[in-house]
Tab-separated table of C-alpha atoms in Angstrom:
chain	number	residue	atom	x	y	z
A	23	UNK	CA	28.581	96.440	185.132
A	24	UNK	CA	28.205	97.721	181.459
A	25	UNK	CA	25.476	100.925	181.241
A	26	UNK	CA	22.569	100.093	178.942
A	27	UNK	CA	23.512	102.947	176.314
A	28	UNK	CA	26.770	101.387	176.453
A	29	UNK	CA	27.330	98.981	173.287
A	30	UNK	CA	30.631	97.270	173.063
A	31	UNK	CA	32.513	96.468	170.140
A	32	UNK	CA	31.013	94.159	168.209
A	33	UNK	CA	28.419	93.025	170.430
A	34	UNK	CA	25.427	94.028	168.320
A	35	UNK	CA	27.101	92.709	164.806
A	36	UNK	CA	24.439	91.191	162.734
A	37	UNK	CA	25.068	89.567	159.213
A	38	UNK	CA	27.033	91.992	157.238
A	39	UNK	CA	27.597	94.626	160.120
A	40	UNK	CA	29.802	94.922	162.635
A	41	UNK	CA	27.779	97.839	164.532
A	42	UNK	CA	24.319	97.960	164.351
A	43	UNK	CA	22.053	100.855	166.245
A	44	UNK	CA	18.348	101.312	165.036
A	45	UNK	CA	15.398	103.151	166.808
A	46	UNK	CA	14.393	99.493	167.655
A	47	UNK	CA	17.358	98.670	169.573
A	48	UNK	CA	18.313	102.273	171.046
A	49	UNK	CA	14.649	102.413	172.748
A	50	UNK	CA	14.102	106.064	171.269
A	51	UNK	CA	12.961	107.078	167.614
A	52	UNK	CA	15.298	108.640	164.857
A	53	UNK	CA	18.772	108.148	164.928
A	54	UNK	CA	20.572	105.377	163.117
A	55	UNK	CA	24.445	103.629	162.669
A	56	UNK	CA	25.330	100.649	160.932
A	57	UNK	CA	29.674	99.522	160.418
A	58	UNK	CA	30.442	97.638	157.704
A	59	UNK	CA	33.593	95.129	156.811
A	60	UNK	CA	33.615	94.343	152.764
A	61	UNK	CA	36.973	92.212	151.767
A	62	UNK	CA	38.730	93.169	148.754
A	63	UNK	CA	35.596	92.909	145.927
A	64	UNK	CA	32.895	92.131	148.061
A	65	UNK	CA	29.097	94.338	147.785
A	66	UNK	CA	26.459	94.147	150.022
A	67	UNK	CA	22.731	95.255	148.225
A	68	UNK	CA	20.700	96.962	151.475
A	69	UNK	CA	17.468	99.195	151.447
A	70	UNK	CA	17.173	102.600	153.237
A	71	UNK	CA	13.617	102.258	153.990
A	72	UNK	CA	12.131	105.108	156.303
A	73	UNK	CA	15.767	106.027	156.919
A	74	UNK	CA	18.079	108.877	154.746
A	75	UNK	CA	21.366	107.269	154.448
A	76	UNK	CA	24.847	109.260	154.926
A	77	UNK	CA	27.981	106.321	153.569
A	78	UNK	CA	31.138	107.369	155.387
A	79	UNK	CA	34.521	105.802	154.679
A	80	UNK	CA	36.056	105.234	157.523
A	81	UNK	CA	39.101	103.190	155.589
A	82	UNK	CA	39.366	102.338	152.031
A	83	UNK	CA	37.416	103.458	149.194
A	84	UNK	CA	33.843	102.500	147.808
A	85	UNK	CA	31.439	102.511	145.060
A	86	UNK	CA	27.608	103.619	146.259
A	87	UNK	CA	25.073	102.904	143.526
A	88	UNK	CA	21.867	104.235	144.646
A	89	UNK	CA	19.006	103.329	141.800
A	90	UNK	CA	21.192	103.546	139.071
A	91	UNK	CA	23.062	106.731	140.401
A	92	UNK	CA	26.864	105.878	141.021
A	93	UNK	CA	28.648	107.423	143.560
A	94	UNK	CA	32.445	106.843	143.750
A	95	UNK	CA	34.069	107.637	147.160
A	96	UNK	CA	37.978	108.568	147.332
A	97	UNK	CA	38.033	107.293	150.725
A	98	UNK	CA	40.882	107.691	153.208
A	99	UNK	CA	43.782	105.154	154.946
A	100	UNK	CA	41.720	105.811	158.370
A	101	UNK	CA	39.909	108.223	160.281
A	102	UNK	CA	43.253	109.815	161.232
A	103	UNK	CA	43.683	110.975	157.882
A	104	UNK	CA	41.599	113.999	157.216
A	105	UNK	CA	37.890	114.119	156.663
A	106	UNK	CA	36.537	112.022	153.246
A	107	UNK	CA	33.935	112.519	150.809
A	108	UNK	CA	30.712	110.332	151.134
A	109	UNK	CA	27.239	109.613	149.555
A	110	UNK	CA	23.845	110.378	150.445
A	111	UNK	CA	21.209	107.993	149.801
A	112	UNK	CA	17.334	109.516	149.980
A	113	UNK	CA	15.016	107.282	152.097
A	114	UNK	CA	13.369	104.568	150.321
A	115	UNK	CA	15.574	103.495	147.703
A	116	UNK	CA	17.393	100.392	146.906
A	117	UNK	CA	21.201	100.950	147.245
A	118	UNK	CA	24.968	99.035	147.364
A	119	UNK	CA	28.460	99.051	148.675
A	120	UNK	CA	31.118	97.800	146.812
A	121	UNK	CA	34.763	97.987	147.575
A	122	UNK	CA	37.189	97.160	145.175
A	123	UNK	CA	40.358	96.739	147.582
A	124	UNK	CA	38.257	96.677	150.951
A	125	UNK	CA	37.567	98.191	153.588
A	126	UNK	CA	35.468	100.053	156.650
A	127	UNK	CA	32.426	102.386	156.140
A	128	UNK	CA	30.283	104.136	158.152
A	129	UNK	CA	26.293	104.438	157.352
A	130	UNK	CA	24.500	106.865	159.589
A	131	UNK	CA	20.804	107.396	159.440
A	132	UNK	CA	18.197	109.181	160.466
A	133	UNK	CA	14.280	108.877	159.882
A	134	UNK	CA	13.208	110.780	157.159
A	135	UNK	CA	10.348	112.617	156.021
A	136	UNK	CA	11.207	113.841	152.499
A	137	UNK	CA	13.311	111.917	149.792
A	138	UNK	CA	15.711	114.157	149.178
A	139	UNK	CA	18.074	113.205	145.641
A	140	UNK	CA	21.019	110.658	145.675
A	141	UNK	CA	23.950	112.798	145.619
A	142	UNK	CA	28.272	113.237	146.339
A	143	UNK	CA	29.625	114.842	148.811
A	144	UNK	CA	33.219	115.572	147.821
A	145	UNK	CA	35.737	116.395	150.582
A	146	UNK	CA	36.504	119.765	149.356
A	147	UNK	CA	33.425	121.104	150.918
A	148	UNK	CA	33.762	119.312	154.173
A	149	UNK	CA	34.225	122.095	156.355
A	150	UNK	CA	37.443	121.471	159.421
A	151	UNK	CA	36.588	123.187	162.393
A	152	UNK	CA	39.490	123.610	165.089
A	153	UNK	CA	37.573	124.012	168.434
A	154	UNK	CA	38.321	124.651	171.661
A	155	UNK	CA	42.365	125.587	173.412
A	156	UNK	CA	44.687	124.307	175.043
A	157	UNK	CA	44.030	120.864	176.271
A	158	UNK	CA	40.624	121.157	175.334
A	159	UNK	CA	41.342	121.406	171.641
A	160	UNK	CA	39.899	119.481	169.013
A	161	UNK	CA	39.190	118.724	165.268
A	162	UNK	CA	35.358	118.697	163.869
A	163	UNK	CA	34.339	117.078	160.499
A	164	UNK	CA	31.395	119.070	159.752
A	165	UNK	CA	30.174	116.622	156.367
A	166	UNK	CA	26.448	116.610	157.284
A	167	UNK	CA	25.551	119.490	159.688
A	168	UNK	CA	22.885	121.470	159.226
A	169	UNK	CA	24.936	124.416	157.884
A	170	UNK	CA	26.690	122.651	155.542
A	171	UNK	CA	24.835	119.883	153.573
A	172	UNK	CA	21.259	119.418	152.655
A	173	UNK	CA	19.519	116.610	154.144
A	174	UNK	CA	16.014	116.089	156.258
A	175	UNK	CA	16.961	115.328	159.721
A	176	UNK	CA	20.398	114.055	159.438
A	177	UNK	CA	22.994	115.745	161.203
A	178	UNK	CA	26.650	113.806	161.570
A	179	UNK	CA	30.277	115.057	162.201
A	180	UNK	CA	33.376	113.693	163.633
A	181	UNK	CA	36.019	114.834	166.266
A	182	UNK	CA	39.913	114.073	166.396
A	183	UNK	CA	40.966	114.264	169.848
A	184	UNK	CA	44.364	114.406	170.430
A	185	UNK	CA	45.764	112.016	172.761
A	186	UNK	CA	46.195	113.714	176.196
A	187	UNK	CA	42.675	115.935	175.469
A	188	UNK	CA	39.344	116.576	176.696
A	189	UNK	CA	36.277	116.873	173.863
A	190	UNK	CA	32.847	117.123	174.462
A	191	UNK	CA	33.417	120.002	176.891
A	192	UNK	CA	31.869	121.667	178.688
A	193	UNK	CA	29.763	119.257	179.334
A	194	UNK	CA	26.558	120.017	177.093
A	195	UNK	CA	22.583	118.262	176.481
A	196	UNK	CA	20.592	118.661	173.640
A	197	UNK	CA	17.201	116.691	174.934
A	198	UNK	CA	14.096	119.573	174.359
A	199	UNK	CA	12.991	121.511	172.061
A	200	UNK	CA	13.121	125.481	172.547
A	201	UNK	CA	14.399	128.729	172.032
A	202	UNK	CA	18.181	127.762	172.502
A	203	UNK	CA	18.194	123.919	172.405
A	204	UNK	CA	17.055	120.861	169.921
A	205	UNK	CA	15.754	117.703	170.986
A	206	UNK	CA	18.363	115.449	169.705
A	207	UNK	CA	18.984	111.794	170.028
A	208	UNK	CA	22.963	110.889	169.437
A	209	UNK	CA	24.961	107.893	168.980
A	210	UNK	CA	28.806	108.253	169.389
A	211	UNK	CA	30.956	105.757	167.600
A	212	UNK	CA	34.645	105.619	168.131
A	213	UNK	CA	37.848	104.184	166.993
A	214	UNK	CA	40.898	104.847	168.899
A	215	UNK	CA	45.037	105.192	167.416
A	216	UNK	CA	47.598	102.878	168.220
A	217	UNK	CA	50.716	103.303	170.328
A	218	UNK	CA	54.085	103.703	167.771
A	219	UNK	CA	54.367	100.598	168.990
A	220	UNK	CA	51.129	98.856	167.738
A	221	UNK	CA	49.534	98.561	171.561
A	222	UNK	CA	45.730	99.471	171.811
A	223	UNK	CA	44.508	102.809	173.022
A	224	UNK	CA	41.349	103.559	175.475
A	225	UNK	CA	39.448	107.037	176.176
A	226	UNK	CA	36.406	107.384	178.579
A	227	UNK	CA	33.302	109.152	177.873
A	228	UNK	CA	30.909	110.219	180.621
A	229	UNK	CA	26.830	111.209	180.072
A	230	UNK	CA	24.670	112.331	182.672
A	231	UNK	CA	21.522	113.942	183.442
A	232	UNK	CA	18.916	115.996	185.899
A	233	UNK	CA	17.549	115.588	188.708
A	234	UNK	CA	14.161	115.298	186.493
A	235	UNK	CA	15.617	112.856	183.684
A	236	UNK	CA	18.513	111.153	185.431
A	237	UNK	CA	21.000	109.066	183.850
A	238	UNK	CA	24.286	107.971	184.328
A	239	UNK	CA	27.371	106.584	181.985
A	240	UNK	CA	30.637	106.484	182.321
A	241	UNK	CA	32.400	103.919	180.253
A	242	UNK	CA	36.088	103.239	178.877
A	243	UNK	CA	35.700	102.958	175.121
A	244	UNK	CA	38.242	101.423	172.644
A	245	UNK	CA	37.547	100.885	169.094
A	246	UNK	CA	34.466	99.789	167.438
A	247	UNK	CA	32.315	100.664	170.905
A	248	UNK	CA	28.969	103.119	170.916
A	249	UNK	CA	27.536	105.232	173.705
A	250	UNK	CA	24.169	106.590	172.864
A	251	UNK	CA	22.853	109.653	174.616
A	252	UNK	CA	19.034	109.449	174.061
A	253	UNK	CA	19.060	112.724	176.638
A	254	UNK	CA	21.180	114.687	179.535
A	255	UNK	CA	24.737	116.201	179.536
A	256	UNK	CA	27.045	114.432	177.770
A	257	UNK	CA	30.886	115.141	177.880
A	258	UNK	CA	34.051	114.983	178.543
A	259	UNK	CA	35.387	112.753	176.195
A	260	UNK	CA	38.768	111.827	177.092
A	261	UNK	CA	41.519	110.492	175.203
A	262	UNK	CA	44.542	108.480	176.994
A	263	UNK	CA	47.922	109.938	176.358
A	264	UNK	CA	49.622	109.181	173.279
A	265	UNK	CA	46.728	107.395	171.947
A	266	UNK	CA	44.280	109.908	169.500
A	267	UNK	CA	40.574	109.396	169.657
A	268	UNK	CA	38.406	109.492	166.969
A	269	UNK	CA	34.393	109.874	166.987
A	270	UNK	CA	31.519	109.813	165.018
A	271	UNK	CA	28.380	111.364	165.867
A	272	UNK	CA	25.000	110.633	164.283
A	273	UNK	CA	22.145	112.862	165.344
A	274	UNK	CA	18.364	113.846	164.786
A	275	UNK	CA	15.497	114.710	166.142
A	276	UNK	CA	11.266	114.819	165.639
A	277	UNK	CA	11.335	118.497	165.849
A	278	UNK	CA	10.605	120.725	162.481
A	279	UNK	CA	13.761	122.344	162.232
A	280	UNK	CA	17.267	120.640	161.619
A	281	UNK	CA	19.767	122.448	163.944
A	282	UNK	CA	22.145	121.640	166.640
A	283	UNK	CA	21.158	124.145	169.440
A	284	UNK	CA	22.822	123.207	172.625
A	285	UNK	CA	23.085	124.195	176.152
A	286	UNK	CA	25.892	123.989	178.653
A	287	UNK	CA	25.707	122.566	182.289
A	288	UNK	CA	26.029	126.110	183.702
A	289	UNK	CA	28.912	124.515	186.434
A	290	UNK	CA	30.894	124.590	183.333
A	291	UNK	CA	30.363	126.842	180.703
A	292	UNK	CA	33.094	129.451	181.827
A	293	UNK	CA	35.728	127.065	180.454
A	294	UNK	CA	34.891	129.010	177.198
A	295	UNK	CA	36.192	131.756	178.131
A	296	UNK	CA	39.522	131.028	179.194
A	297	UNK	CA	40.267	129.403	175.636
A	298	UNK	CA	40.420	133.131	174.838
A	299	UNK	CA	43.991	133.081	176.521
A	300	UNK	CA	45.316	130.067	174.987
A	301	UNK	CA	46.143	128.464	171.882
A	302	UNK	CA	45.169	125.842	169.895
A	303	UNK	CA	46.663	122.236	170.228
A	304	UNK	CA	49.719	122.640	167.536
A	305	UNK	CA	49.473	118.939	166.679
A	306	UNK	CA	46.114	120.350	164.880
A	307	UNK	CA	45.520	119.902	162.167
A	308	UNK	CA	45.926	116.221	162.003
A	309	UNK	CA	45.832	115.128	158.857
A	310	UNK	CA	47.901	111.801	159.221
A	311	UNK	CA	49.215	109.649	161.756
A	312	UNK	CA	52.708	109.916	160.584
């Protein structure tokens, strides 16, 4: 039986979206993700509303015209590819998405208090991370964290894991607000790389909480499917052997400042250390699936 904050592939579509995750359907507050499909030529005219609006390519290129400010995106051939530039579209405001020769995009949101201006985020500043060792290594996307692009209470990244690894780990929550953590709700989105020879790939992903908020997930994902982590540890993700794992993660929170402050499950933190002693995944970076 299928968790709650489990959301299969294509199960919430609705009219021009193939993934749709509001407040409203989530049960919690802030965080927002909508996927959407445009053929070759096709636009689709949507409003932001309360939210702030961060338009990801996931695969193809796009035009975002935001009340008369255009915003070309570059793109990229899929999430496999490198990070890609994107647009940011201020809450409130009337906006499109046109694709000339088609394709996938990503629009992550977030309740907003300010209306912060329309704006490009090329890929040039899209800070890679390389995190973790070992088996445990991984790519980051850092496009819309708090360190490295302006927003209200957006934060959003994404994660290559290459097939064989463990991400999300140690195990970490982000569910109060204090000293060394930030209430944040999260929504994972992921696609997963074929096999050479064209066969689908899988990965699991596993949340769970405390004694005093309990919860429990632990689902096989495959492309196009959500877990949302409205609180508790959440981690490992794991991606099947010879099959690399892509996520997206769209996060905020109702507390006054934007940051991602996390804590560890304590059973687990020490992994950290013994990254110290090995190296970093050399299929990293991956910039293409070739």
């Amino acid at each position: 039986m299928f968790s709650k904050y489990y959301v299969p592939a294509g199960s919430s579509a609705d009219s021009d979206f193939t993934t749709v995750v509001t407040p409203e359907s989530a049960g919690w507050t802030e965080s927002s993700l909508w996927t959407l499909e445009l053929a070759p030529g096709a636009s689709v005219r949507l409003q932001s509303g309360e939210n702030e609006i961060v338009v990801v390519p996931l695969a193809g290129s796009a035009v975002v015209v935001a009340e008369g400010t255009e915003i070309p995106l570059t793109g990229r051939a899929s999430v496999f590819d490198g990070p890609s530039d994107f647009a940011y579209v201020g809450r409130d405001s009337d906006y499109t998405v046109a694709s000339a020769g088609g394709g996938r995009f990503a629009l992550c949101g977030a309740r907003a208090g300010a209306k912060l201006p329309h704006r490009y985020g090329p890929v040039s500043g899209v800070a890679v991370e390389l995190r973790g060792a070992g088996n445990c290594s991984r790519q980051v996307h850092n496009f819309a964290t708090a360190d490295t692009f302006e927003a209200d209470s957006i934060i959003a990244c994404e994660v290559i894991t290459p097939g064989g690894n463990w991400s999300s780990y140690p195990s970490h929550k982000h569910d109060e607000n204090s000293d060394v953590e930030s209430a944040l709700e999260e929504i994972y989105y992921f696609e997963i790389d074929r096999s050479p020879t064209g066969t689908e790939g899988f990965g699991y992903h596993r949340v769970y909480g405390t004694s005093e908020r309990p919860i429990e997930v632990l689902e096989e994902v495959r492309s196009g499917d959500v877990v949302l982590v409205p609180h508790g540890y959440h981690g490992p993700s794991i991606a099947a052997p010879g099959h690399h794992m892509y996520y997206l993660n769209v996060m905020a929170g109702s507390g006054e400042i934007r940051a991602w402050n996390i804590c560890d499950d304590p059973q687990h933190t020490w992994l950290r250390g013994s990254w110290d002693h090995q190296d970093i995944d050399p299929r990293l970076p991956l910039q293409s699936r070739n």
